[in-house]
Short mmCIF file of C-alpha atoms in Angstrom, two decimals:
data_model
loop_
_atom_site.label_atom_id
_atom_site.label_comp_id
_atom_site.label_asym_id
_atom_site.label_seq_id
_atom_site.Cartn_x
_atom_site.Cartn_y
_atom_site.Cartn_z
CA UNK A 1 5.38 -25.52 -9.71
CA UNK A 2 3.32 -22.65 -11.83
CA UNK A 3 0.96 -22.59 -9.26
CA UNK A 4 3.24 -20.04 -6.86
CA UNK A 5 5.02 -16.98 -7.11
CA UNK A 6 7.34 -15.16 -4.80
CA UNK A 7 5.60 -12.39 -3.45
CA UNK A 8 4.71 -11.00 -0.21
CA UNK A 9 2.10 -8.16 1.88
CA UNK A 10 2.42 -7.00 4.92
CA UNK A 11 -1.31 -6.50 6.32
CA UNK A 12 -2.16 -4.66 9.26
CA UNK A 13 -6.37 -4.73 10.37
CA UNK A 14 -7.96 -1.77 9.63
CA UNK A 15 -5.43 -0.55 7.36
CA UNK A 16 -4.75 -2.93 4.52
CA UNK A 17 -1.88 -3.81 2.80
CA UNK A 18 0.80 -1.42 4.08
CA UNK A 19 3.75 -3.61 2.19
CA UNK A 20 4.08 -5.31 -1.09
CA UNK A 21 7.25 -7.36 -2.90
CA UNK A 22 7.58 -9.79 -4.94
CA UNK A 23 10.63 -11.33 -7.07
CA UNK A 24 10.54 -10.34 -10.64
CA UNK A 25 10.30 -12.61 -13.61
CA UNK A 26 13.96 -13.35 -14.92
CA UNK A 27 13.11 -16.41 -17.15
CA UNK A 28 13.69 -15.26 -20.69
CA UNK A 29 11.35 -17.98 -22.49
CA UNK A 30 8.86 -17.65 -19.35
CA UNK A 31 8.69 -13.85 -20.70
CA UNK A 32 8.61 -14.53 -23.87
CA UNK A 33 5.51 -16.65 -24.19
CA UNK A 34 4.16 -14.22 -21.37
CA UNK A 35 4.14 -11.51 -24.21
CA UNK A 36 3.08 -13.14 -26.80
CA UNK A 37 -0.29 -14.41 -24.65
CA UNK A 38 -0.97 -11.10 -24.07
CA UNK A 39 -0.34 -10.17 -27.67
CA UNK A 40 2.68 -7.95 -27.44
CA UNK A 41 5.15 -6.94 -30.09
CA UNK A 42 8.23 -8.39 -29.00
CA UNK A 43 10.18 -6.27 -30.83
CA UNK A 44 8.65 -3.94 -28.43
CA UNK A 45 10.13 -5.31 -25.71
CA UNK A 46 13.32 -6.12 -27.03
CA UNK A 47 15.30 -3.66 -24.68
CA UNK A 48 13.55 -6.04 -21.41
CA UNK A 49 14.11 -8.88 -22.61
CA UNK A 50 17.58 -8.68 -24.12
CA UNK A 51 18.62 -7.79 -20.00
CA UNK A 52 17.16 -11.27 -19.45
CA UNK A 53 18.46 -12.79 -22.28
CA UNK A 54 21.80 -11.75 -22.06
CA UNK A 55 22.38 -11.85 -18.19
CA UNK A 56 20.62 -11.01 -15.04
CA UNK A 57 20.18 -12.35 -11.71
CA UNK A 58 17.06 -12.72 -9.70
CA UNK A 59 16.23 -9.58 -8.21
CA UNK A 60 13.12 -8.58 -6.07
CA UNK A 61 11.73 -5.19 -4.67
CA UNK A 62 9.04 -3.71 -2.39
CA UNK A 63 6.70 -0.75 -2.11
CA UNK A 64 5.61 1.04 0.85
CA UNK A 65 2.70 2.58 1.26
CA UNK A 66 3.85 5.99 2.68
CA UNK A 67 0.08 7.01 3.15
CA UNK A 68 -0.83 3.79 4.65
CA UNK A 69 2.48 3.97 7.42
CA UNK A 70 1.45 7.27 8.53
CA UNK A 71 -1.90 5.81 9.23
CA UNK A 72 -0.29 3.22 11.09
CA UNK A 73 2.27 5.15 13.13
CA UNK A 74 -0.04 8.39 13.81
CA UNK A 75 -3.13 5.94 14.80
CA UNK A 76 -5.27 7.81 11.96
CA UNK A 77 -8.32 5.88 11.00
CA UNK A 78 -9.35 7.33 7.78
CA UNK A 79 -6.40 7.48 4.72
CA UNK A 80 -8.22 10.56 3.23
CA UNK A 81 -6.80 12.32 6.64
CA UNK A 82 -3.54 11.73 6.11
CA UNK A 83 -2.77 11.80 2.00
CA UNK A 84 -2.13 15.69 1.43
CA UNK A 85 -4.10 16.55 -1.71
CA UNK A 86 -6.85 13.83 -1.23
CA UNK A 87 -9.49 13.09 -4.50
CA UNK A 88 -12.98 11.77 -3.84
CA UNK A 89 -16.23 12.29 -5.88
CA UNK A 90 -17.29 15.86 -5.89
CA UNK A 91 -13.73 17.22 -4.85
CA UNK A 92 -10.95 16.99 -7.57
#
């Protein structure tokens, strides 16, 4: 309907998104004019979207937030506890 996509999160309170997937963009004119909006080259992108052009099936993926589950399963409040080389102003 161009109003939807297929994409999900996983949210758990006090966390955040611990989950993400969504179903990736197989349309080959949908990418096309996608490109050009954003003022890409498509000869730049001729490698992606020749595997569209020439045959693919929808296909979909998630990430987990490794950080994020270890919070979850350890009962850690703070994510600066549990990521091992943690960056925030005035330590880099």
């Amino acid at each position: 309907d161009g109003k939807t996509v297929q994409a999900m999160d996983i949210l758990v309170p006090r966390i955040g998104e611990v989950i993400g997937g969504s179903v990736r963009e197989d349309r080959y004119d949908v990418l096309l004019a996608r490109a050009k909006d954003m003022g890409l080259h498509e000869a730049d992108l001729d490698w992606y979207l020749d595997l569209r052009k020439y045959g693919s099936v929808p296909h979909a993926g998630f990430g987990l937030g490794f950080e994020r589950l270890v919070m979850l399963v350890t009962g850690v409040e703070n994510i600066r506890d549990v990521i091992p080389f943690p960056r925030y102003p005035g330590h880099c």
